[in-house]
XYZ file of C-alpha atoms in Angstrom:
189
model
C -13.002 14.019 16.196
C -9.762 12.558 15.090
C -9.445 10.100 12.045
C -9.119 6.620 12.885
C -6.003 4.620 11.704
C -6.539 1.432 9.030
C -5.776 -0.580 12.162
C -8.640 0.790 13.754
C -11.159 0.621 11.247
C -10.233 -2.840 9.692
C -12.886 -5.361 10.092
C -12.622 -8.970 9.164
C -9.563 -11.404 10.276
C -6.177 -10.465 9.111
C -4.076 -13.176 8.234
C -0.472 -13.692 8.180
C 1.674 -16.463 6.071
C 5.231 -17.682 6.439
C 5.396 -19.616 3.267
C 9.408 -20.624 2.172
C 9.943 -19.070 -1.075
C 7.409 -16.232 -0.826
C 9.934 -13.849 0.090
C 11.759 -14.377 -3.236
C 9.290 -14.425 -5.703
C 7.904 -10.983 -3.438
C 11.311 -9.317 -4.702
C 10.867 -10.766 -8.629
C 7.848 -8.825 -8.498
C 9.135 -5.779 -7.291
C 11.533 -5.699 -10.387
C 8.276 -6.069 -12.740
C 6.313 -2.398 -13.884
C 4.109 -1.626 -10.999
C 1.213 -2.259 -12.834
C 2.082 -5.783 -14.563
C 3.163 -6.705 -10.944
C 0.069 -5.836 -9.422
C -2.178 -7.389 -11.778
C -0.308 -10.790 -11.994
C -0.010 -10.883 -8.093
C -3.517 -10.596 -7.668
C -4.045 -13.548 -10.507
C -1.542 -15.740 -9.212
C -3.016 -15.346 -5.332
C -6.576 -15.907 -7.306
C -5.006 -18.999 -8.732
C -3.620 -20.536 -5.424
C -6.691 -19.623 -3.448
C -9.175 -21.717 -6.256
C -6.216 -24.441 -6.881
C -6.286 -25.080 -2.557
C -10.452 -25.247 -2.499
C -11.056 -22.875 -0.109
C -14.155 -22.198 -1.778
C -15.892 -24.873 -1.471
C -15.115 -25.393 1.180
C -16.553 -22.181 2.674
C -19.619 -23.368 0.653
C -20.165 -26.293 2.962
C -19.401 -24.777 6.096
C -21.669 -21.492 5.294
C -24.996 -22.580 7.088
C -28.043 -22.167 4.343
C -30.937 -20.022 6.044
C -34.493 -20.058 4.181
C -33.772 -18.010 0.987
C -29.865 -19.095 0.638
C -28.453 -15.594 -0.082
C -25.189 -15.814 2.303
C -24.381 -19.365 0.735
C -24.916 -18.006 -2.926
C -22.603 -14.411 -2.450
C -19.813 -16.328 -1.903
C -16.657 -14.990 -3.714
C -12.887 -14.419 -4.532
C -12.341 -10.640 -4.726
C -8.980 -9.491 -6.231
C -7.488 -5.843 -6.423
C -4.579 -4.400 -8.303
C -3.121 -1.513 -6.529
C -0.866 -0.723 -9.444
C 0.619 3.188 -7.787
C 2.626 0.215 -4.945
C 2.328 -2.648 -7.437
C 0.666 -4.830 -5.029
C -2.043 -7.337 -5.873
C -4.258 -9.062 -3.263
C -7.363 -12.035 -3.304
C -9.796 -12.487 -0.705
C -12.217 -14.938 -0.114
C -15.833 -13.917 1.836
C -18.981 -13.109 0.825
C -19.999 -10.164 -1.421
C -22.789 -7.825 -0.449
C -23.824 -4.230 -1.639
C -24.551 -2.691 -5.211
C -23.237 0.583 -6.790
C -25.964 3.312 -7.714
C -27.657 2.097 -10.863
C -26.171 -0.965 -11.068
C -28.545 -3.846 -11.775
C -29.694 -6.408 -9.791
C -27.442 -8.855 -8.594
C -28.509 -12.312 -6.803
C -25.078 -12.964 -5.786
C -24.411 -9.660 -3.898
C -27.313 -10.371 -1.027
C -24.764 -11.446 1.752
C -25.203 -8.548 3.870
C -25.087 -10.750 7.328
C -22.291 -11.920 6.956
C -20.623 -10.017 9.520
C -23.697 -11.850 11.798
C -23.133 -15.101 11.033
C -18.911 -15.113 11.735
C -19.049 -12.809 14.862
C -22.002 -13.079 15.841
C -23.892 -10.894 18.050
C -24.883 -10.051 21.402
C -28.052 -10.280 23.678
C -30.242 -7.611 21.957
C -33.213 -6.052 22.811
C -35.944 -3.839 21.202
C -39.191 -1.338 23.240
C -42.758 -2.012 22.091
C -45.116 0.522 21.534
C -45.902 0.900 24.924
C -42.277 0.869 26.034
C -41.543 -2.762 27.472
C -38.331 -4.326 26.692
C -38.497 -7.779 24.575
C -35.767 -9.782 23.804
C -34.516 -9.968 19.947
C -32.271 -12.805 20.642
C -28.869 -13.204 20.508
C -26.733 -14.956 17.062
C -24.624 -17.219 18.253
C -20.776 -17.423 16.472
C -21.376 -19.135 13.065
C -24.909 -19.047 12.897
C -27.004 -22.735 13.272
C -23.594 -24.389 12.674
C -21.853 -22.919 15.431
C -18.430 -21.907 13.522
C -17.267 -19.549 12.264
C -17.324 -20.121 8.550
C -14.468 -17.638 6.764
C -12.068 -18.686 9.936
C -12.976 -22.205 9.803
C -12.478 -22.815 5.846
C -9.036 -21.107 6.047
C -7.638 -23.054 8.908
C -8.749 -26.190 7.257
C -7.229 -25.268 3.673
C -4.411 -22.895 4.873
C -1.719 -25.573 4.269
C -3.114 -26.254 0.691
C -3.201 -22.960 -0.663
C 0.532 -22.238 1.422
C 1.826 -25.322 -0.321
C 0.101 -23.486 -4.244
C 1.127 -20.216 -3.331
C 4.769 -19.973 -4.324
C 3.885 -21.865 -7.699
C 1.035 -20.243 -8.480
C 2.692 -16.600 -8.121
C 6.229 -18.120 -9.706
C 4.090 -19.112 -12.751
C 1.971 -15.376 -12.537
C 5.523 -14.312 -12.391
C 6.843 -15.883 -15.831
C 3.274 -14.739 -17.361
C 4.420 -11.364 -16.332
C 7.504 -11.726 -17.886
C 6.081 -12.901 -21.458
C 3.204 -10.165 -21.558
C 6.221 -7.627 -20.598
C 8.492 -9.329 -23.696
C 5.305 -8.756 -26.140
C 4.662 -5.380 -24.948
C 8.517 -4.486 -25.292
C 8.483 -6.057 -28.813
C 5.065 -4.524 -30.391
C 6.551 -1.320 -29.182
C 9.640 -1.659 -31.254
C 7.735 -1.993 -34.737
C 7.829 -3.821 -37.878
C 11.778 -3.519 -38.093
C-alpha cells in the first residue's frame, strides 16, 4: 500500500493568515539560530493566541456534556521544530496519555473530533442480528457549531491584529537571550 502524503493524512482545519507585517518579522527570524527562532516563534504565537482570547472563548462555545471532560481539556499546544527553526501554537482540546504517565483530568477530550465534525447515521446488530439505530451527532454537538471553527472566526481579527507585536517583541527577546549567550561565552575578560 503506498504511504499517504501530510495532505492526506492531516485532520483538523488548516488555517491560513495574511497579516501586514508578518512577512517581515518571518525573515528576522530566519536570521536568528534555528533553535532560538523556533522556540521564540512558538512563544510569541502562544502570546498572540492568549492576548486575542481565543480561549475562552472556545470555553463558552464548547457545549458541557454530563462529566465536563471536552470543556476541561481545552488547550494551547506549542512546538519548536528547531532542525527548520519553525515554531507553531494551536488551540483544541488535548486528549491521550504517554505509557506510564500519570493521570491527567485535563487530557479526557477524546470526542472532540465528534463534537466539531460530527458524525453520521450509525448503526449497531443485536445479539440476534437486527439493526438498531445508534444515532447520529449532529455538527457541534447540543450547540449546533462547530466550536474550534467558530471561536477562530470570531477572534481571528484579534489575534491577526496581536500577531505581528507579539512575534516582533518574541523577536527582540530572541535577540537579548542571543546577546547573553554570546557574552557568557566570551568569559570573565
Amino acid at each position: 500500500m503506498p504511504s499517504k502524503t501530510p495532505i492526506e493524512r492531516q485532520v483538523g482545519i488548516r488555517v491560513t493568515a495574511n497579516v501586514p507585517g508578518l512577512d517581515q518579522i518571518r525573515e528576522k527570524f530566519k536570521e536568528l539560530p534555528k533553535n532560538l527562532s523556533a522556540r521564540y516563534m512558538a512563544a510569541g504565537l502562544r502570546d498572540a493566541i492568549e492576548q486575542g482570547n481565543t480561549l475562552n472563548v472556545l470555553k463558552n462555545l464548547t457545549p458541557k456534556g454530563p462529566t465536563g471532560n471536552l470543556r476541561r481539556s481545552i488547550g494551547i499546544k506549542t512546538r519548536a521544530y528547531v532542525s527548520t527553526g519553525v515554531g507553531y501554537a494551536i488551540i483544541g482540546y488535548k486528549s491521550g496519555r504517554k505509557l506510564n504517565e500519570p493521570f491527567d483530568p485535563t487530557k479526557q477530550g477524546y470526542h472532540q473530533g465528534l463534537v466539531e465534525f460530527g458524525t453520521k447515521q450509525r448503526y449497531r446488530r443485536t445479539k440476534d442480528g437486527r439493526p438498531v439505530s445508534a444515532g447520529k451527532m449532529p455538527v457541534g454537538g447540543s450547540y449546533g457549531r462547530p466550536p474550534v471553527r467558530t471561536a477562530w472566526e470570531m477572534t481571528r481579527t484579534a489575534v491577526e491584529a496581536r500577531m505581528v507585536d507579539a512575534l516582533t517583541k518574541a523577536f527582540e527577546n530572541a535577540g537579548k537571550d542571543l546577546a547573553y549567550r554570546v557574552k557568557s561565552l566570551q568569559g570573565p575578560f
